[in-house]
């Protein structure tokens, strides 16, 4: 059951595959830095720091997945993508993963490229693609934004978990044979439940920020602000 943890520990994937994904993650993060610099402004720069700090803090809170015998926590890809965009968002999640691996031993240092690929790159990219689609078809109201945040967060966790299956197929240190499909199903089931928790946290956080400061939500830039319910007052509407 240890392989169910999204943070891959040392020794689960062989060295050559880990090195390939480390190089891939480094190249992708370089692109994120170059593209993210175009987005940075007086609002996004401090927001990126707040998002990274928030994800780091919330990841310390684990909720049990009783059906799988493991616990889960926020990955943060969808939250970061909605608030600071895909490029800066991937960097925020990567910083959190690096600190966790180096300081807290959460995930192997040699497996850092694999973990960054799954959670920071695949998770954030999948989330932002879903966000871009859903915001075009759903009403831009608090309810529509909440649905967008929830669905993108939940599905991005599922997609990220299957990234591990691909990596294990390429270089798992134990030959599972036909059991790899069973592992994929187990990972999907556990991370579906984790994704529901992530979706609730993401939706609550994003809608709260959007109601107070819609200009701080990257996903809403260029769109009209989220409409707040009208409040009746004597003789009219405020």
PDB file of C-alpha atoms in Angstrom:
ATOM      1  CA  UNK A   1       0.000   0.000   0.000  1.00  0.00           C
ATOM      2  CA  UNK A   2       3.009   2.316   0.296  1.00  0.00           C
ATOM      3  CA  UNK A   3       2.998   2.681  -3.495  1.00  0.00           C
ATOM      4  CA  UNK A   4      -0.389   4.366  -3.208  1.00  0.00           C
ATOM      5  CA  UNK A   5       1.247   7.479  -1.821  1.00  0.00           C
ATOM      6  CA  UNK A   6       1.434  10.175  -4.485  1.00  0.00           C
ATOM      7  CA  UNK A   7       4.862  11.127  -3.126  1.00  0.00           C
ATOM      8  CA  UNK A   8       7.078   8.428  -4.640  1.00  0.00           C
ATOM      9  CA  UNK A   9       9.775   7.186  -2.280  1.00  0.00           C
ATOM     10  CA  UNK A  10      13.318   6.245  -3.241  1.00  0.00           C
ATOM     11  CA  UNK A  11      13.661   2.780  -4.732  1.00  0.00           C
ATOM     12  CA  UNK A  12      10.163   2.422  -6.193  1.00  0.00           C
ATOM     13  CA  UNK A  13      11.246   3.512  -9.700  1.00  0.00           C
ATOM     14  CA  UNK A  14      14.660   2.599 -11.098  1.00  0.00           C
ATOM     15  CA  UNK A  15      17.436   5.141 -11.552  1.00  0.00           C
ATOM     16  CA  UNK A  16      17.423   5.563 -15.354  1.00  0.00           C
ATOM     17  CA  UNK A  17      13.693   6.291 -15.520  1.00  0.00           C
ATOM     18  CA  UNK A  18      13.972   8.643 -12.539  1.00  0.00           C
ATOM     19  CA  UNK A  19      16.809  10.478 -14.305  1.00  0.00           C
ATOM     20  CA  UNK A  20      14.787  10.835 -17.517  1.00  0.00           C
ATOM     21  CA  UNK A  21      11.842  12.338 -15.641  1.00  0.00           C
ATOM     22  CA  UNK A  22      14.179  14.586 -13.664  1.00  0.00           C
ATOM     23  CA  UNK A  23      15.494  15.997 -16.948  1.00  0.00           C
ATOM     24  CA  UNK A  24      11.936  16.297 -18.278  1.00  0.00           C
ATOM     25  CA  UNK A  25      10.793  18.118 -15.143  1.00  0.00           C
ATOM     26  CA  UNK A  26      13.775  20.482 -15.281  1.00  0.00           C
ATOM     27  CA  UNK A  27      13.070  21.340 -18.927  1.00  0.00           C
ATOM     28  CA  UNK A  28       9.370  21.872 -18.236  1.00  0.00           C
ATOM     29  CA  UNK A  29      10.063  24.079 -15.214  1.00  0.00           C
ATOM     30  CA  UNK A  30      12.457  26.160 -17.317  1.00  0.00           C
ATOM     31  CA  UNK A  31       9.620  26.775 -19.769  1.00  0.00           C
ATOM     32  CA  UNK A  32       7.329  27.645 -16.839  1.00  0.00           C
ATOM     33  CA  UNK A  33       9.832  30.218 -15.578  1.00  0.00           C
ATOM     34  CA  UNK A  34      10.141  31.836 -19.010  1.00  0.00           C
ATOM     35  CA  UNK A  35       6.386  31.893 -19.635  1.00  0.00           C
ATOM     36  CA  UNK A  36       5.525  32.785 -16.053  1.00  0.00           C
ATOM     37  CA  UNK A  37       7.677  35.925 -16.171  1.00  0.00           C
ATOM     38  CA  UNK A  38       5.287  37.333 -18.762  1.00  0.00           C
ATOM     39  CA  UNK A  39       2.358  36.934 -16.384  1.00  0.00           C
ATOM     40  CA  UNK A  40       3.996  38.362 -13.276  1.00  0.00           C
ATOM     41  CA  UNK A  41       2.725  41.766 -12.240  1.00  0.00           C
ATOM     42  CA  UNK A  42       2.049  43.643  -9.017  1.00  0.00           C
ATOM     43  CA  UNK A  43      -0.886  41.366  -8.235  1.00  0.00           C
ATOM     44  CA  UNK A  44       0.410  37.982  -9.377  1.00  0.00           C
ATOM     45  CA  UNK A  45       3.862  38.077  -7.741  1.00  0.00           C
ATOM     46  CA  UNK A  46       2.665  38.335  -4.118  1.00  0.00           C
ATOM     47  CA  UNK A  47      -0.288  36.060  -4.920  1.00  0.00           C
ATOM     48  CA  UNK A  48       2.123  33.347  -6.062  1.00  0.00           C
ATOM     49  CA  UNK A  49       3.886  33.459  -2.698  1.00  0.00           C
ATOM     50  CA  UNK A  50       0.579  33.256  -0.856  1.00  0.00           C
ATOM     51  CA  UNK A  51      -0.608  30.335  -2.988  1.00  0.00           C
ATOM     52  CA  UNK A  52       2.595  28.365  -2.392  1.00  0.00           C
ATOM     53  CA  UNK A  53       2.410  29.025   1.345  1.00  0.00           C
ATOM     54  CA  UNK A  54      -1.274  28.055   1.454  1.00  0.00           C
ATOM     55  CA  UNK A  55      -0.691  24.805  -0.454  1.00  0.00           C
ATOM     56  CA  UNK A  56       2.251  23.948   1.798  1.00  0.00           C
ATOM     57  CA  UNK A  57       0.177  24.557   4.939  1.00  0.00           C
ATOM     58  CA  UNK A  58      -2.904  22.683   3.749  1.00  0.00           C
ATOM     59  CA  UNK A  59      -0.808  19.708   2.603  1.00  0.00           C
ATOM     60  CA  UNK A  60       0.132  19.218   6.251  1.00  0.00           C
ATOM     61  CA  UNK A  61      -3.514  18.295   6.897  1.00  0.00           C
ATOM     62  CA  UNK A  62      -4.267  14.695   5.932  1.00  0.00           C
ATOM     63  CA  UNK A  63      -7.721  13.167   5.682  1.00  0.00           C
ATOM     64  CA  UNK A  64      -8.143   9.372   5.928  1.00  0.00           C
ATOM     65  CA  UNK A  65      -9.300   7.251   2.995  1.00  0.00           C
ATOM     66  CA  UNK A  66     -10.757   4.362   4.959  1.00  0.00           C
ATOM     67  CA  UNK A  67     -11.603   2.228   1.917  1.00  0.00           C
ATOM     68  CA  UNK A  68      -7.963   2.230   0.792  1.00  0.00           C
ATOM     69  CA  UNK A  69      -6.149   2.244   4.131  1.00  0.00           C
ATOM     70  CA  UNK A  70      -4.238   5.430   3.290  1.00  0.00           C
ATOM     71  CA  UNK A  71      -4.598   9.149   3.868  1.00  0.00           C
ATOM     72  CA  UNK A  72      -4.672  11.968   1.351  1.00  0.00           C
ATOM     73  CA  UNK A  73      -3.960  15.669   1.227  1.00  0.00           C
ATOM     74  CA  UNK A  74      -4.366  18.579  -1.147  1.00  0.00           C
ATOM     75  CA  UNK A  75      -2.152  18.422  -4.247  1.00  0.00           C
ATOM     76  CA  UNK A  76      -2.853  22.026  -5.160  1.00  0.00           C
ATOM     77  CA  UNK A  77      -2.530  21.936  -8.947  1.00  0.00           C
ATOM     78  CA  UNK A  78      -6.074  23.113  -9.690  1.00  0.00           C
ATOM     79  CA  UNK A  79      -6.014  25.723  -6.922  1.00  0.00           C
ATOM     80  CA  UNK A  80      -2.729  27.158  -8.201  1.00  0.00           C
ATOM     81  CA  UNK A  81      -3.889  27.088 -11.835  1.00  0.00           C
ATOM     82  CA  UNK A  82      -7.068  29.002 -11.025  1.00  0.00           C
ATOM     83  CA  UNK A  83      -5.420  31.643  -8.861  1.00  0.00           C
ATOM     84  CA  UNK A  84      -2.045  32.257 -10.548  1.00  0.00           C
ATOM     85  CA  UNK A  85      -2.251  30.434 -13.883  1.00  0.00           C
ATOM     86  CA  UNK A  86      -0.675  27.210 -15.187  1.00  0.00           C
ATOM     87  CA  UNK A  87       2.914  28.433 -15.552  1.00  0.00           C
ATOM     88  CA  UNK A  88       3.335  30.118 -12.183  1.00  0.00           C
ATOM     89  CA  UNK A  89       1.034  27.529 -10.606  1.00  0.00           C
ATOM     90  CA  UNK A  90       3.310  24.663 -11.640  1.00  0.00           C
ATOM     91  CA  UNK A  91       6.256  26.547 -10.124  1.00  0.00           C
ATOM     92  CA  UNK A  92       4.369  27.074  -6.848  1.00  0.00           C
ATOM     93  CA  UNK A  93       3.565  23.369  -6.495  1.00  0.00           C
ATOM     94  CA  UNK A  94       7.144  22.442  -7.448  1.00  0.00           C
ATOM     95  CA  UNK A  95       8.589  24.668  -4.729  1.00  0.00           C
ATOM     96  CA  UNK A  96       6.315  23.009  -2.172  1.00  0.00           C
ATOM     97  CA  UNK A  97       7.390  19.525  -3.321  1.00  0.00           C
ATOM     98  CA  UNK A  98      11.083  20.418  -3.206  1.00  0.00           C
ATOM     99  CA  UNK A  99      10.803  21.777   0.345  1.00  0.00           C
ATOM    100  CA  UNK A 100       8.844  18.724   1.465  1.00  0.00           C
ATOM    101  CA  UNK A 101      11.400  16.323  -0.004  1.00  0.00           C
ATOM    102  CA  UNK A 102      14.488  18.138   1.293  1.00  0.00           C
ATOM    103  CA  UNK A 103      13.216  19.214   4.714  1.00  0.00           C
ATOM    104  CA  UNK A 104      10.499  16.732   5.679  1.00  0.00           C
ATOM    105  CA  UNK A 105      11.518  13.654   3.689  1.00  0.00           C
ATOM    106  CA  UNK A 106       8.100  13.490   2.035  1.00  0.00           C
ATOM    107  CA  UNK A 107       9.001  11.660  -1.171  1.00  0.00           C
ATOM    108  CA  UNK A 108      12.484  10.573  -2.145  1.00  0.00           C
ATOM    109  CA  UNK A 109      14.983  13.184  -3.267  1.00  0.00           C
ATOM    110  CA  UNK A 110      16.064  10.892  -6.118  1.00  0.00           C
ATOM    111  CA  UNK A 111      12.396  10.632  -7.154  1.00  0.00           C
ATOM    112  CA  UNK A 112      11.825  14.400  -7.110  1.00  0.00           C
ATOM    113  CA  UNK A 113      11.591  14.641 -10.897  1.00  0.00           C
ATOM    114  CA  UNK A 114       8.878  11.974 -10.914  1.00  0.00           C
ATOM    115  CA  UNK A 115       6.881  13.691  -8.179  1.00  0.00           C
ATOM    116  CA  UNK A 116       7.178  17.108  -9.822  1.00  0.00           C
ATOM    117  CA  UNK A 117       6.090  15.632 -13.147  1.00  0.00           C
ATOM    118  CA  UNK A 118       2.980  14.033 -11.639  1.00  0.00           C
ATOM    119  CA  UNK A 119       1.778  16.636  -9.182  1.00  0.00           C
ATOM    120  CA  UNK A 120       3.165  19.957 -10.406  1.00  0.00           C
ATOM    121  CA  UNK A 121       3.201  19.472 -14.181  1.00  0.00           C
ATOM    122  CA  UNK A 122       0.554  16.883 -15.070  1.00  0.00           C
ATOM    123  CA  UNK A 123      -1.791  17.903 -12.260  1.00  0.00           C
ATOM    124  CA  UNK A 124      -1.621  21.621 -13.003  1.00  0.00           C
ATOM    125  CA  UNK A 125      -1.818  21.193 -16.785  1.00  0.00           C
ATOM    126  CA  UNK A 126      -4.804  18.843 -16.604  1.00  0.00           C
ATOM    127  CA  UNK A 127      -6.564  21.187 -14.199  1.00  0.00           C
ATOM    128  CA  UNK A 128      -6.044  24.282 -16.349  1.00  0.00           C
ATOM    129  CA  UNK A 129      -7.256  22.556 -19.511  1.00  0.00           C
ATOM    130  CA  UNK A 130     -10.458  21.614 -17.697  1.00  0.00           C
ATOM    131  CA  UNK A 131     -10.776  25.133 -16.267  1.00  0.00           C
ATOM    132  CA  UNK A 132     -10.428  26.699 -19.716  1.00  0.00           C
ATOM    133  CA  UNK A 133     -13.176  24.448 -21.088  1.00  0.00           C
ATOM    134  CA  UNK A 134     -15.588  24.682 -18.165  1.00  0.00           C
ATOM    135  CA  UNK A 135     -15.403  28.476 -17.854  1.00  0.00           C
ATOM    136  CA  UNK A 136     -16.586  28.712 -21.462  1.00  0.00           C
ATOM    137  CA  UNK A 137     -19.683  26.587 -20.945  1.00  0.00           C
ATOM    138  CA  UNK A 138     -20.721  27.312 -17.352  1.00  0.00           C
ATOM    139  CA  UNK A 139     -22.224  30.578 -16.097  1.00  0.00           C
ATOM    140  CA  UNK A 140     -19.661  32.855 -14.480  1.00  0.00           C
ATOM    141  CA  UNK A 141     -21.462  32.942 -11.156  1.00  0.00           C
ATOM    142  CA  UNK A 142     -20.241  31.712  -7.758  1.00  0.00           C
ATOM    143  CA  UNK A 143     -21.979  28.389  -8.439  1.00  0.00           C
ATOM    144  CA  UNK A 144     -20.415  28.055 -11.903  1.00  0.00           C
ATOM    145  CA  UNK A 145     -16.976  28.905 -10.564  1.00  0.00           C
ATOM    146  CA  UNK A 146     -17.399  26.415  -7.718  1.00  0.00           C
ATOM    147  CA  UNK A 147     -18.331  23.626 -10.141  1.00  0.00           C
ATOM    148  CA  UNK A 148     -15.347  24.502 -12.337  1.00  0.00           C
ATOM    149  CA  UNK A 149     -12.961  24.420  -9.389  1.00  0.00           C
ATOM    150  CA  UNK A 150     -14.406  21.194  -7.979  1.00  0.00           C
ATOM    151  CA  UNK A 151     -14.434  19.222 -11.238  1.00  0.00           C
ATOM    152  CA  UNK A 152     -10.995  20.407 -12.384  1.00  0.00           C
ATOM    153  CA  UNK A 153      -9.451  19.627  -8.994  1.00  0.00           C
ATOM    154  CA  UNK A 154     -11.026  16.179  -8.710  1.00  0.00           C
ATOM    155  CA  UNK A 155     -10.139  15.052 -12.237  1.00  0.00           C
ATOM    156  CA  UNK A 156      -6.637  16.522 -12.137  1.00  0.00           C
ATOM    157  CA  UNK A 157      -5.869  14.367  -9.091  1.00  0.00           C
ATOM    158  CA  UNK A 158      -7.023  11.281 -10.984  1.00  0.00           C
ATOM    159  CA  UNK A 159      -4.899  12.153 -14.017  1.00  0.00           C
ATOM    160  CA  UNK A 160      -1.839  12.837 -11.850  1.00  0.00           C
ATOM    161  CA  UNK A 161      -2.230   9.495 -10.073  1.00  0.00           C
ATOM    162  CA  UNK A 162      -2.167   7.668 -13.391  1.00  0.00           C
ATOM    163  CA  UNK A 163       1.117   9.382 -14.215  1.00  0.00           C
ATOM    164  CA  UNK A 164       2.632   7.173 -11.533  1.00  0.00           C
ATOM    165  CA  UNK A 165       1.249   4.078 -13.266  1.00  0.00           C
ATOM    166  CA  UNK A 166       3.005   5.079 -16.490  1.00  0.00           C
ATOM    167  CA  UNK A 167       6.240   5.659 -14.603  1.00  0.00           C
ATOM    168  CA  UNK A 168       5.966   2.327 -12.814  1.00  0.00           C
ATOM    169  CA  UNK A 169       5.305   0.557 -16.101  1.00  0.00           C
ATOM    170  CA  UNK A 170       8.461   2.127 -17.514  1.00  0.00           C
ATOM    171  CA  UNK A 171      10.746   1.473 -14.555  1.00  0.00           C
ATOM    172  CA  UNK A 172       9.096  -0.103 -11.532  1.00  0.00           C
ATOM    173  CA  UNK A 173      11.583  -2.013  -9.399  1.00  0.00           C
ATOM    174  CA  UNK A 174       9.092  -4.860  -8.818  1.00  0.00           C
ATOM    175  CA  UNK A 175       7.548  -6.702 -11.751  1.00  0.00           C
ATOM    176  CA  UNK A 176       3.789  -6.631 -11.222  1.00  0.00           C
ATOM    177  CA  UNK A 177       2.923  -8.224 -14.545  1.00  0.00           C
ATOM    178  CA  UNK A 178      -0.827  -8.271 -15.076  1.00  0.00           C
ATOM    179  CA  UNK A 179      -1.305  -6.775 -11.609  1.00  0.00           C
ATOM    180  CA  UNK A 180      -0.345  -3.358 -12.962  1.00  0.00           C
ATOM    181  CA  UNK A 181      -3.926  -2.900 -14.161  1.00  0.00           C
ATOM    182  CA  UNK A 182      -5.123  -3.706 -10.661  1.00  0.00           C
ATOM    183  CA  UNK A 183      -2.727  -1.140  -9.235  1.00  0.00           C
ATOM    184  CA  UNK A 184      -4.074   1.432 -11.682  1.00  0.00           C
ATOM    185  CA  UNK A 185      -7.606   0.720 -10.513  1.00  0.00           C
ATOM    186  CA  UNK A 186      -6.623   0.920  -6.860  1.00  0.00           C
ATOM    187  CA  UNK A 187      -4.819   4.197  -7.435  1.00  0.00           C
ATOM    188  CA  UNK A 188      -7.826   5.590  -9.300  1.00  0.00           C
ATOM    189  CA  UNK A 189     -10.252   4.595  -6.543  1.00  0.00           C
ATOM    190  CA  UNK A 190      -8.143   6.027  -3.729  1.00  0.00           C
ATOM    191  CA  UNK A 191      -7.390   9.243  -5.590  1.00  0.00           C
ATOM    192  CA  UNK A 192     -10.997   9.715  -6.619  1.00  0.00           C
ATOM    193  CA  UNK A 193     -11.812  10.032  -2.928  1.00  0.00           C
ATOM    194  CA  UNK A 194      -8.794  12.290  -2.414  1.00  0.00           C
ATOM    195  CA  UNK A 195      -9.949  14.315  -5.422  1.00  0.00           C
ATOM    196  CA  UNK A 196     -13.369  14.901  -3.873  1.00  0.00           C
ATOM    197  CA  UNK A 197     -11.703  16.372  -0.794  1.00  0.00           C
ATOM    198  CA  UNK A 198      -9.390  18.448  -2.965  1.00  0.00           C
ATOM    199  CA  UNK A 199     -12.343  19.653  -5.029  1.00  0.00           C
ATOM    200  CA  UNK A 200     -14.197  20.875  -1.951  1.00  0.00           C
ATOM    201  CA  UNK A 201     -11.140  22.732  -0.627  1.00  0.00           C
ATOM    202  CA  UNK A 202     -10.359  24.244  -4.023  1.00  0.00           C
ATOM    203  CA  UNK A 203     -13.934  25.338  -4.724  1.00  0.00           C
ATOM    204  CA  UNK A 204     -14.334  26.933  -1.298  1.00  0.00           C
ATOM    205  CA  UNK A 205     -11.032  28.801  -1.522  1.00  0.00           C
ATOM    206  CA  UNK A 206     -11.436  30.051  -5.101  1.00  0.00           C
ATOM    207  CA  UNK A 207     -15.038  31.216  -4.667  1.00  0.00           C
ATOM    208  CA  UNK A 208     -14.109  33.048  -1.461  1.00  0.00           C
ATOM    209  CA  UNK A 209     -11.263  34.880  -3.189  1.00  0.00           C
ATOM    210  CA  UNK A 210     -13.399  35.615  -6.264  1.00  0.00           C
ATOM    211  CA  UNK A 211     -16.190  37.206  -4.222  1.00  0.00           C
ATOM    212  CA  UNK A 212     -13.773  39.518  -2.416  1.00  0.00           C
ATOM    213  CA  UNK A 213     -11.136  40.190  -5.104  1.00  0.00           C
ATOM    214  CA  UNK A 214     -12.067  38.710  -8.507  1.00  0.00           C
ATOM    215  CA  UNK A 215      -9.074  40.501 -10.035  1.00  0.00           C
ATOM    216  CA  UNK A 216      -6.805  38.120  -8.099  1.00  0.00           C
ATOM    217  CA  UNK A 217      -8.236  35.018  -9.798  1.00  0.00           C
ATOM    218  CA  UNK A 218      -6.104  34.353 -12.868  1.00  0.00           C
ATOM    219  CA  UNK A 219      -8.774  32.212 -14.511  1.00  0.00           C
ATOM    220  CA  UNK A 220     -11.202  35.139 -14.516  1.00  0.00           C
ATOM    221  CA  UNK A 221      -8.878  37.675 -16.102  1.00  0.00           C
ATOM    222  CA  UNK A 222     -10.494  39.246 -19.120  1.00  0.00           C
ATOM    223  CA  UNK A 223     -13.898  37.983 -17.999  1.00  0.00           C
ATOM    224  CA  UNK A 224     -16.568  39.831 -16.137  1.00  0.00           C
ATOM    225  CA  UNK A 225     -16.373  39.440 -12.326  1.00  0.00           C
ATOM    226  CA  UNK A 226     -18.242  36.672 -10.562  1.00  0.00           C
ATOM    227  CA  UNK A 227     -21.724  37.957  -9.851  1.00  0.00           C
ATOM    228  CA  UNK A 228     -22.602  38.143  -6.173  1.00  0.00           C
ATOM    229  CA  UNK A 229     -26.234  37.643  -5.157  1.00  0.00           C
ATOM    230  CA  UNK A 230     -28.138  40.922  -4.960  1.00  0.00           C
ATOM    231  CA  UNK A 231     -29.048  42.073  -1.484  1.00  0.00           C
ATOM    232  CA  UNK A 232     -32.392  43.744  -1.064  1.00  0.00           C
ATOM    233  CA  UNK A 233     -32.624  47.053   0.792  1.00  0.00           C
ATOM    234  CA  UNK A 234     -35.513  49.390   1.484  1.00  0.00           C
ATOM    235  CA  UNK A 235     -36.955  50.553  -1.779  1.00  0.00           C
ATOM    236  CA  UNK A 236     -34.380  48.921  -4.079  1.00  0.00           C
ATOM    237  CA  UNK A 237     -31.355  46.740  -4.517  1.00  0.00           C
ATOM    238  CA  UNK A 238     -27.879  47.393  -3.198  1.00  0.00           C
TER     239      UNK A 238
END
